[in-house]
Amino acid sequence: MEDKLRVGPAKTSAAGIPGVLHALGFAARDRALLPLLKVNQTDGFDCPGCAWPDPDPEHRHVAEFCENGAKAVAEEATHRRCGPDFFAEHPIADLRGRSDHWLGRQGRLTTPMYLRRGSATYEPVTWEFALDLIAEKLKSVAPDEAVFYTSGRTSNEAAFVYQLLVRRLGTNNLPDCSNMCHESSGSALTETIGIGKGTVTLTDVETTDLLLINGQNPGTNHPRMLIALEKQKANGGRIIAINPLPEAGLINFKNPQNLGAVTGGVPLADEYCQIRVNGDLALFRALNRILIDRDAVDHDFIERYCAGFDDYVAALAVDRAETEFATGMPWSQIERVADMVCESNSAIVCWAMGLTQHKNSVPTIKEIINFLLLRGNMGRPGAGACPVRGHSNVQGDRTVGIYEKPPREFLDSLSEAFGFEAPQEHGYDVVEAIRAMRDGRVKFFMGMGGNFVRATPDSVVTEEALANVDLTVQVSTKLNGSHAFTGEEALILPTLGRTDADLQATGPQAVTVEDSMGMVHASRGRGSFDGVLSEVAIVTELGRRVLGDPYWDQFRDDYSVIRDRIEQVIPGFEDYNRRIQDPGGFALPNGPRERRFTTASGRAHFTVNPLTVLRPPPGHLILQTVRSHDQYNTTVYGLDDRYRGIKGGRRVVFVNPADLAQLGISDGEHVTLVSVHESGERRAPGFRVVSYDTARGCAAAYFPETNVLVPLDSVADTSGTPTSKSVIVRLEREEA
Ligand SMILES: Nc1nc2c(c(=O)[nH]1)N[C@H]1C(S)=C(S)[C@@H](COP(=O)(O)OP(=O)(O)OC[C@H]3O[C@@H](n4cnc5c(=O)[nH]c(N)nc54)[C@H](O)[C@@H]3O)O[C@H]1N2
Ligand SMILES: Nc1nc2c(c(=O)[nH]1)N[C@H]1C(S)=C(S)[C@@H](COP(=O)(O)OP(=O)(O)OC[C@H]3O[C@@H](n4cnc5c(=O)[nH]c(N)nc54)[C@H](O)[C@@H]3O)O[C@H]1N2
Ligand SMILES: [Mo]
């Protein structure tokens, strides 16, 4: 039980002066105020927070960061250190009992640490020892017995050399955080419009007539997006927010960079749809039916650019009562949304995890593409699809080859450039990797950043799965749960982050990243950090040891050589090294932006997506697992969730008061969350019930604490993403 936990009213406005003070407080705590001035400046580093794009160089502010970007920078640029003394005092068993918040507070990792077979404590080792140990292991295992995870902070350069190493070893076992994140978006978009990315630019968002923001909490997770929303409103645009929770950042924004901070701020959503969790497929099917029935569709566009329209229209049967049940919205509100769509000459749909982490996520997003195609909202100003990415370089990592199902053209091009035969067989995604470890099919696991054990579903199963591996290696900046749940032997390799200067033989190195809208630009860190290697150095040292080619040393010494190779292998990077000298970087090619659809038929595809509706058994709720305002995925900066009125604790479950009344449970009671699935029940004890304005029949609680409830085998169709936003649970009252 968390005794410092306090629950107050939720906020209806985001940012403002409290946001600035909050950010500065975090930076001061970690003595990291100065680095803030270099965030997202053209001569500085890319914010290690989210992937929201930067404005043009002329429009950047002195402080081009947000409250939560400030926390991300402070977390990394902290002066605290977690070295050998710390590990001597804290054996593995001790680390296992610690919270994510406590682990993260220990500071930056400084020294390679080794956990011997049978040992209870990590011990310091030299880089030579650590790298030789990994190299020997990699030479002894079959290629498919090794798994290489990546988190989306990794730069293009590190990601490219990493995937090269893995494919030279002979496997595509490259699961990544994207498998748990926007994989559903990638699957849906590739099938329908031929590219697995969004189609809009920042200017489109700022100038569109209508923004639909679905399943996304920008006030917390993409705060700089609120600046774009403010501009869109000033340009006369309208916003529809579709979310089971009335998130503060969807309702009102007080911009700390101008008067908004002290005045009342800008109202954002013109229409708030309190959708039932997982109701979006039903909503968009209904909207599309209404648009077709009103003949409010762009026949010219459909005729010239699309395929499958007639079949789609013929199959689109919509039942009002079923739609109202699935969405939890009255039909009249759906009609009102349709009116707003018809009154707009341009529209953009933005979405994030509220749409991607359900069993029917891929059909849902495909239905959103139908919605956009119907009115020609693709490939013209102010129109398009905007999946808002998470990690700052998750999109770039995929572009340069971190993918367990790489397309044939990419593999052919890589093989030709490096004179080898890249493996064609698909590798494991995250869930498949856990199953393979559980079943004893994996002997080596390496995590290039991230926190595999905590970020993945079914925590107990995953912890046990990792214990089956001979050697686990984590390349990390900070301590986390994945250092406590290891294979028989384990290594922690400390590495440089985005804010650190990266000095190699030819001088300081820049790395590059791609934002959510396909802009590639350079990032240069500042602070020096002795004794730790960059991600590129770690990978190239392994490449030299295991494979021996001369290029590994060249890559390590000069990252521009890596960029030349990326240019050689991947279309769109022409003149890479020169173009990153341009202050704002450059845009990667994006066919749909010019109405070029690189599907097999060369057209954008309407798809038929039959309705599926989640119907929990009586007495059960649909639990969505979300982020608090003071966390970055599994990194917990603090214990408050200011906008939702929570202070000093994280084990809370938000439930609608009417549902509480029906269940006979009161606000403030303590419950165990029990998830029910055909594979069995899973339990998370010690949650305080918070009566909250969420959609009926739904609940919300924070991850990673709730990952123990997400069944490994409950994944989205086609994309394989864990269904972390639709966990069926019941609340079991605990003894006082
Ligand atoms: N500060 C900070 N920034 C971050 C992160 C962080 O942890 N902290 N994480 C980064 C990463 S990796 C990612 S992927 C993004 C995540 O960004 P978000 O997707 O905003 O993150 P979540 O907290 O998962 O919020 C999901 C939102 O979807 C809503 N939702 C849940 N289920 C449904 C549904 O069925 N339908 C609809 N319409 N809405 C639903 C929830 O109420 C919530 O508002 O943020 C990135 N930025
Ligand atoms: N239940 C539930 N589970 C979820 C989600 C959810 O909404 N609900 N969201 C999912 C999503 S969207 C995502 S993206 C995943 C996130 O999964 P991950 O990316 O695996 O997790 P993070 O918490 O972002 O990883 C944090 C760790 O990364 C390391 N790190 C930070 N910066 C660097 C760096 O520059 N280099 C290296 N090498 N290491 C670094 C630090 O050691 C830190 O502890 O979680 C997923 N899990
Ligand atoms: Mo993510």
Coordinates of C-alpha atoms in Angstrom, one line a residue, residues 342-733:
C342 CA -18.6 17.6 -43.9
E343 CA -18.1 21.3 -43.0
S344 CA -14.3 20.9 -43.4
N345 CA -12.3 21.1 -46.6
S346 CA -9.4 19.2 -45.0
A347 CA -9.0 16.8 -42.1
I348 CA -6.2 15.0 -40.4
V349 CA -6.5 12.0 -38.0
C350 CA -3.8 11.8 -35.3
W351 CA -3.5 8.7 -33.1
A352 CA -1.2 6.9 -30.8
M353 CA -1.4 4.0 -28.3
G354 CA -5.2 4.2 -27.6
L355 CA -5.6 2.8 -31.1
T356 CA -2.7 0.5 -31.6
Q357 CA -2.8 -1.9 -28.6
H358 CA -6.1 -3.8 -29.2
K359 CA -6.9 -7.1 -30.9
N360 CA -8.6 -5.2 -33.7
S361 CA -6.1 -2.4 -34.0
V362 CA -5.1 -3.0 -37.6
P363 CA -8.7 -3.1 -38.9
T364 CA -9.4 0.0 -36.9
I365 CA -6.6 2.0 -38.4
K366 CA -7.5 0.6 -41.9
E367 CA -11.0 2.0 -41.3
I368 CA -9.4 5.4 -40.5
I369 CA -7.6 5.2 -43.8
N370 CA -11.0 4.5 -45.5
F371 CA -12.3 7.6 -43.7
L372 CA -9.5 9.8 -45.1
L373 CA -9.7 8.3 -48.6
L374 CA -13.5 8.9 -48.8
R375 CA -13.0 12.7 -48.8
G376 CA -9.6 12.8 -50.6
N377 CA -7.9 13.7 -47.4
M378 CA -4.5 12.4 -48.4
G379 CA -1.7 14.1 -50.4
R380 CA -3.0 17.7 -50.2
P381 CA -2.4 20.5 -47.7
G382 CA -3.9 20.1 -44.3
A383 CA -4.9 16.5 -44.9
G384 CA -3.7 13.0 -44.1
A385 CA -2.8 10.3 -41.5
C386 CA -0.7 11.2 -38.5
P387 CA 0.3 8.3 -36.3
V388 CA 2.2 10.1 -33.6
R389 CA 5.3 8.2 -32.8
G390 CA 6.7 7.5 -29.4
H391 CA 10.4 7.2 -28.9
S392 CA 12.5 9.9 -30.5
N393 CA 14.0 7.7 -33.2
V394 CA 11.7 4.7 -33.3
Q395 CA 10.8 5.6 -36.9
G396 CA 14.4 6.1 -38.0
D397 CA 15.4 2.7 -36.5
R398 CA 12.8 1.0 -38.7
T399 CA 13.9 3.0 -41.8
V400 CA 17.5 1.8 -41.4
G401 CA 16.6 -1.8 -40.9
I402 CA 15.6 -2.7 -37.4
Y403 CA 12.8 -5.0 -38.4
E404 CA 12.2 -8.7 -37.9
K405 CA 10.3 -8.9 -41.2
P406 CA 12.5 -6.9 -43.6
P407 CA 11.3 -6.5 -47.1
R408 CA 13.2 -8.4 -49.8
E409 CA 14.4 -5.2 -51.6
F410 CA 16.1 -4.1 -48.4
L411 CA 17.9 -7.4 -47.8
D412 CA 19.0 -7.6 -51.5
S413 CA 20.4 -4.1 -51.3
L414 CA 22.2 -4.8 -48.0
S415 CA 23.6 -8.1 -49.4
E416 CA 24.9 -6.4 -52.5
A417 CA 26.5 -3.5 -50.6
F418 CA 28.3 -5.7 -48.1
G419 CA 29.0 -8.8 -50.3
F420 CA 27.1 -11.4 -48.3
E421 CA 23.8 -13.3 -48.4
A422 CA 21.4 -11.7 -45.9
P423 CA 19.0 -14.2 -44.3
Q424 CA 15.5 -14.1 -45.8
E425 CA 13.6 -16.0 -43.1
H426 CA 11.6 -13.7 -40.8
G427 CA 12.8 -13.3 -37.2
Y428 CA 11.0 -13.1 -33.9
D429 CA 9.0 -10.0 -32.9
V430 CA 8.8 -9.2 -29.2
V431 CA 6.1 -11.6 -28.2
E432 CA 7.6 -14.4 -30.3
A433 CA 11.0 -13.7 -28.7
I434 CA 9.5 -14.2 -25.3
R435 CA 7.9 -17.4 -26.3
A436 CA 11.2 -18.7 -27.8
M437 CA 13.0 -17.8 -24.6
R438 CA 10.3 -19.4 -22.5
D439 CA 10.6 -22.6 -24.6
G440 CA 14.4 -22.8 -24.3
R441 CA 15.1 -21.9 -28.0
V442 CA 17.3 -18.8 -27.2
K443 CA 20.8 -18.8 -25.8
F444 CA 21.8 -15.2 -26.2
F445 CA 19.8 -12.0 -25.7
M446 CA 21.0 -8.5 -26.2
G447 CA 19.0 -5.3 -25.5
M448 CA 20.2 -2.2 -27.4
G449 CA 18.6 0.2 -24.9
G450 CA 15.1 -0.1 -23.5
N451 CA 13.8 -2.2 -20.6
F452 CA 12.7 -5.5 -22.1
V453 CA 11.5 -7.1 -18.9
R454 CA 9.3 -4.2 -17.8
A455 CA 8.0 -3.0 -21.1
T456 CA 6.7 -6.3 -22.3
P457 CA 3.5 -8.1 -21.3
D458 CA 3.0 -10.9 -18.8
S459 CA 5.9 -9.8 -16.5
V460 CA 6.1 -13.1 -14.6
V461 CA 6.3 -15.2 -17.8
T462 CA 8.8 -12.8 -19.3
E463 CA 11.0 -12.8 -16.2
E464 CA 11.1 -16.6 -16.2
A465 CA 11.7 -16.7 -20.0
L466 CA 14.9 -14.6 -19.6
A467 CA 16.2 -16.9 -16.9
N468 CA 16.3 -19.6 -19.6
V469 CA 18.9 -17.7 -21.6
D470 CA 22.6 -18.5 -21.2
L471 CA 23.8 -14.9 -21.6
T472 CA 21.8 -11.6 -21.4
V473 CA 23.4 -8.3 -22.3
Q474 CA 21.8 -4.9 -21.7
V475 CA 23.3 -1.8 -23.3
S476 CA 21.9 0.9 -21.0
T477 CA 22.3 4.4 -19.8
K478 CA 20.4 3.9 -16.5
L479 CA 19.6 1.0 -14.2
N480 CA 16.2 -0.7 -14.8
G481 CA 14.3 -3.9 -14.1
S482 CA 15.9 -5.7 -17.0
H483 CA 19.2 -5.7 -15.0
A484 CA 17.6 -7.6 -12.2
F485 CA 15.9 -10.4 -14.3
T486 CA 18.8 -11.9 -16.3
G487 CA 20.0 -15.1 -18.0
E488 CA 22.4 -17.4 -16.3
E489 CA 25.2 -15.0 -17.0
A490 CA 24.6 -11.3 -17.6
L491 CA 26.4 -8.1 -18.7
I492 CA 25.4 -4.5 -18.3
L493 CA 27.2 -2.2 -20.8
P494 CA 26.9 1.5 -19.9
T495 CA 26.5 3.7 -23.0
L496 CA 26.3 7.4 -24.1
G497 CA 23.0 9.0 -24.4
R498 CA 21.7 11.8 -26.7
T499 CA 22.9 14.6 -24.4
D500 CA 26.5 13.3 -24.2
A501 CA 29.4 14.3 -26.5
D502 CA 30.5 11.4 -28.6
L503 CA 34.2 11.7 -29.2
Q504 CA 35.9 9.2 -31.6
A505 CA 39.3 9.0 -33.4
T506 CA 38.3 11.6 -36.0
G507 CA 36.7 14.0 -33.5
P508 CA 33.3 14.6 -32.1
Q509 CA 30.6 12.7 -33.9
A510 CA 27.0 13.7 -34.8
V511 CA 24.3 11.1 -35.0
T512 CA 21.0 11.4 -36.9
V513 CA 17.4 10.7 -36.1
E514 CA 14.1 10.8 -38.0
D515 CA 11.0 12.4 -36.4
S516 CA 7.4 11.3 -36.5
M517 CA 7.0 13.2 -39.8
G518 CA 10.0 11.7 -41.7
M519 CA 12.4 14.7 -41.2
V520 CA 16.0 13.5 -40.7
H521 CA 18.4 15.8 -38.8
A522 CA 21.6 15.7 -36.8
S523 CA 22.0 15.6 -33.1
R524 CA 25.2 16.6 -31.2
G525 CA 25.5 16.1 -27.4
R526 CA 27.6 18.2 -25.0
G527 CA 28.7 16.8 -21.7
S528 CA 31.7 14.5 -21.6
F529 CA 31.3 11.1 -20.1
D530 CA 34.5 9.1 -19.7
G531 CA 34.7 5.3 -19.5
V532 CA 31.5 4.5 -21.3
L533 CA 31.3 3.5 -25.0
S534 CA 28.9 4.8 -27.6
E535 CA 26.4 2.3 -29.0
V536 CA 28.2 2.5 -32.3
A537 CA 31.5 1.7 -30.6
I538 CA 30.0 -1.3 -28.8
V539 CA 28.5 -2.8 -32.0
T540 CA 31.5 -2.2 -34.1
E541 CA 33.8 -3.7 -31.5
L542 CA 31.6 -6.8 -31.6
G543 CA 31.6 -6.8 -35.4
R544 CA 35.4 -6.6 -35.5
R545 CA 35.8 -9.5 -33.0
V546 CA 33.2 -11.8 -34.4
L547 CA 33.4 -11.1 -38.2
G548 CA 36.7 -9.2 -38.6
D549 CA 35.9 -7.1 -41.7
P550 CA 37.9 -3.9 -42.0
Y551 CA 34.8 -1.6 -42.2
W552 CA 33.9 -2.0 -38.5
D553 CA 36.9 0.2 -37.4
Q554 CA 36.2 2.8 -40.1
F555 CA 32.6 3.0 -38.8
R556 CA 33.7 3.4 -35.3
D557 CA 36.2 6.2 -36.1
D558 CA 33.9 8.2 -38.4
Y559 CA 30.1 8.0 -38.3
S560 CA 29.9 9.8 -41.7
V561 CA 31.2 6.5 -43.2
I562 CA 28.2 4.8 -41.8
R563 CA 26.0 7.4 -43.3
D564 CA 27.6 6.8 -46.7
R565 CA 26.6 3.1 -46.4
I566 CA 23.1 3.9 -45.3
E567 CA 22.9 6.1 -48.4
Q568 CA 24.1 3.2 -50.5
V569 CA 21.5 0.8 -49.2
I570 CA 18.4 2.8 -48.5
P571 CA 16.5 5.0 -51.0
G572 CA 15.9 8.6 -49.9
F573 CA 19.3 9.2 -48.2
E574 CA 21.0 10.7 -51.3
D575 CA 23.7 13.2 -50.3
Y576 CA 23.1 12.3 -46.6
N577 CA 26.2 13.8 -45.1
R578 CA 25.7 17.1 -46.8
R579 CA 22.0 17.4 -46.2
I580 CA 22.3 17.0 -42.5
Q581 CA 24.3 20.2 -42.5
D582 CA 21.2 22.1 -43.4
P583 CA 19.8 23.5 -40.2
G584 CA 16.5 21.7 -40.3
G585 CA 17.7 18.5 -41.9
F586 CA 15.8 16.9 -44.8
A587 CA 12.6 15.1 -45.5
L588 CA 12.6 11.4 -46.6
P589 CA 10.5 10.6 -49.6
N590 CA 6.8 10.0 -48.8
G591 CA 4.7 8.8 -51.8
P592 CA 1.2 9.4 -50.3
R593 CA 2.2 13.1 -49.7
E594 CA 2.2 13.4 -53.5
R595 CA -0.6 10.9 -54.1
R596 CA 1.8 8.2 -55.2
F597 CA 0.7 5.0 -53.6
T598 CA 3.4 2.3 -53.6
T599 CA 1.0 -0.6 -53.1
A600 CA 1.1 -3.6 -55.6
S601 CA -1.7 -1.9 -57.6
G602 CA -0.2 1.6 -57.4
R603 CA -3.5 2.7 -55.8
A604 CA -4.7 3.4 -52.3
H605 CA -6.9 0.6 -51.0
F606 CA -10.3 0.7 -49.4
T607 CA -10.5 -2.3 -47.2
V608 CA -13.5 -4.1 -45.6
N609 CA -13.2 -4.3 -41.9
P610 CA -16.0 -6.3 -40.2
L611 CA -17.1 -4.9 -36.8
T612 CA -15.7 -6.6 -33.7
V613 CA -17.0 -5.5 -30.3
L614 CA -15.4 -6.3 -26.9
R615 CA -18.0 -7.7 -24.6
P616 CA -16.6 -8.4 -21.1
P617 CA -18.5 -10.8 -18.9
P618 CA -20.8 -9.2 -16.3
G619 CA -19.0 -7.6 -13.4
H620 CA -15.8 -7.0 -15.6
L621 CA -14.3 -3.9 -17.0
I622 CA -12.0 -3.1 -20.0
L623 CA -8.7 -2.0 -18.5
Q624 CA -6.4 0.3 -20.5
T625 CA -2.8 0.7 -19.3
V626 CA -1.5 4.2 -19.6
R627 CA 1.4 6.5 -18.8
S628 CA 1.3 9.0 -15.9
H629 CA 2.5 12.5 -16.4
D630 CA 5.8 11.7 -14.5
Q631 CA 7.1 8.8 -16.4
Y632 CA 8.7 7.9 -19.7
N633 CA 7.6 4.4 -20.5
T634 CA 9.3 2.3 -17.8
T635 CA 11.3 5.2 -16.4
V636 CA 9.4 6.7 -13.6
Y637 CA 10.6 10.3 -12.9
G638 CA 8.3 10.9 -10.0
L639 CA 5.1 9.6 -8.3
D640 CA 2.7 12.3 -9.4
D641 CA 0.2 12.5 -12.2
R642 CA -0.6 16.1 -11.9
Y643 CA -3.3 16.4 -14.6
R644 CA -5.3 13.5 -13.3
G645 CA -5.0 14.7 -9.7
I646 CA -2.8 11.9 -8.3
K647 CA 0.1 12.6 -6.0
G648 CA 2.7 10.4 -4.3
G649 CA 1.7 7.0 -5.7
R650 CA 1.0 4.9 -8.8
R651 CA -1.0 2.0 -7.7
V652 CA -4.4 3.5 -8.6
V653 CA -7.2 2.3 -10.8
F654 CA -9.5 4.9 -12.4
V655 CA -13.2 3.7 -12.7
N656 CA -16.4 5.5 -13.6
P657 CA -18.5 6.3 -10.5
A658 CA -21.6 4.6 -12.1
D659 CA -19.6 1.4 -12.6
L660 CA -18.4 1.6 -9.0
A661 CA -21.9 1.9 -7.7
Q662 CA -22.9 -1.1 -9.8
L663 CA -20.0 -3.2 -8.6
G664 CA -20.6 -2.1 -5.0
I665 CA -17.1 -0.7 -4.6
S666 CA -16.4 2.7 -3.2
D667 CA -13.9 5.4 -4.1
G668 CA -10.7 4.9 -1.9
E669 CA -11.2 1.1 -1.4
H670 CA -8.2 -1.2 -2.1
V671 CA -8.6 -3.9 -4.7
T672 CA -6.6 -6.6 -6.5
L673 CA -6.9 -6.3 -10.3
V674 CA -7.6 -9.8 -11.7
S675 CA -7.3 -10.2 -15.5
V676 CA -9.2 -13.0 -17.1
H677 CA -8.1 -14.7 -20.3
E678 CA -8.4 -18.2 -21.7
S679 CA -4.8 -18.8 -20.6
G680 CA -5.7 -18.2 -17.0
E681 CA -6.1 -15.4 -14.4
R682 CA -3.4 -12.9 -13.5
R683 CA -3.3 -10.8 -10.4
A684 CA -2.0 -7.3 -9.4
P685 CA -2.7 -6.5 -5.7
G686 CA -2.8 -3.3 -3.8
F687 CA -4.6 -0.8 -6.1
R688 CA -6.5 2.1 -4.7
V689 CA -9.8 2.7 -6.5
V690 CA -10.2 6.3 -7.9
S691 CA -13.7 7.4 -8.9
Y692 CA -13.0 9.1 -12.2
D693 CA -14.6 10.5 -15.3
T694 CA -13.8 7.7 -17.8
A695 CA -16.2 6.0 -20.2
R696 CA -18.6 3.5 -18.7
G697 CA -17.4 -0.1 -18.5
C698 CA -13.8 1.0 -18.7
A699 CA -10.9 1.4 -16.3
A700 CA -7.4 2.8 -16.5
A701 CA -4.2 2.1 -14.5
Y702 CA -0.5 2.8 -15.1
F703 CA 2.0 0.5 -16.8
P704 CA 4.6 -1.0 -16.2
E705 CA 2.9 -2.0 -12.9
T706 CA 0.0 -3.5 -14.8
N707 CA 2.0 -5.5 -17.3
V708 CA 1.7 -8.5 -15.1
L709 CA -1.9 -8.5 -16.2
V710 CA -1.4 -8.5 -19.9
P711 CA -1.5 -12.0 -21.3
L712 CA 1.4 -12.9 -23.6
D713 CA -0.9 -14.6 -26.0
S714 CA -3.3 -11.7 -26.3
V715 CA -2.0 -9.7 -29.3
A716 CA -3.4 -7.6 -32.2
D717 CA -4.3 -9.5 -35.3
T718 CA -1.6 -9.1 -38.1
S719 CA 0.7 -6.8 -36.1
G720 CA 1.2 -9.0 -33.0
T721 CA 1.2 -6.0 -30.7
P722 CA 0.2 -6.9 -27.1
T723 CA -3.3 -5.8 -26.3
S724 CA -2.3 -3.4 -23.4
K725 CA -5.3 -1.2 -23.9
S726 CA -7.9 -3.9 -23.7
V727 CA -7.3 -6.1 -20.7
I728 CA -10.4 -7.7 -19.3
V729 CA -10.4 -7.4 -15.5
R730 CA -12.5 -7.6 -12.4
L731 CA -11.8 -5.8 -9.1
E732 CA -11.5 -8.0 -6.0
R733 CA -11.9 -6.1 -2.8

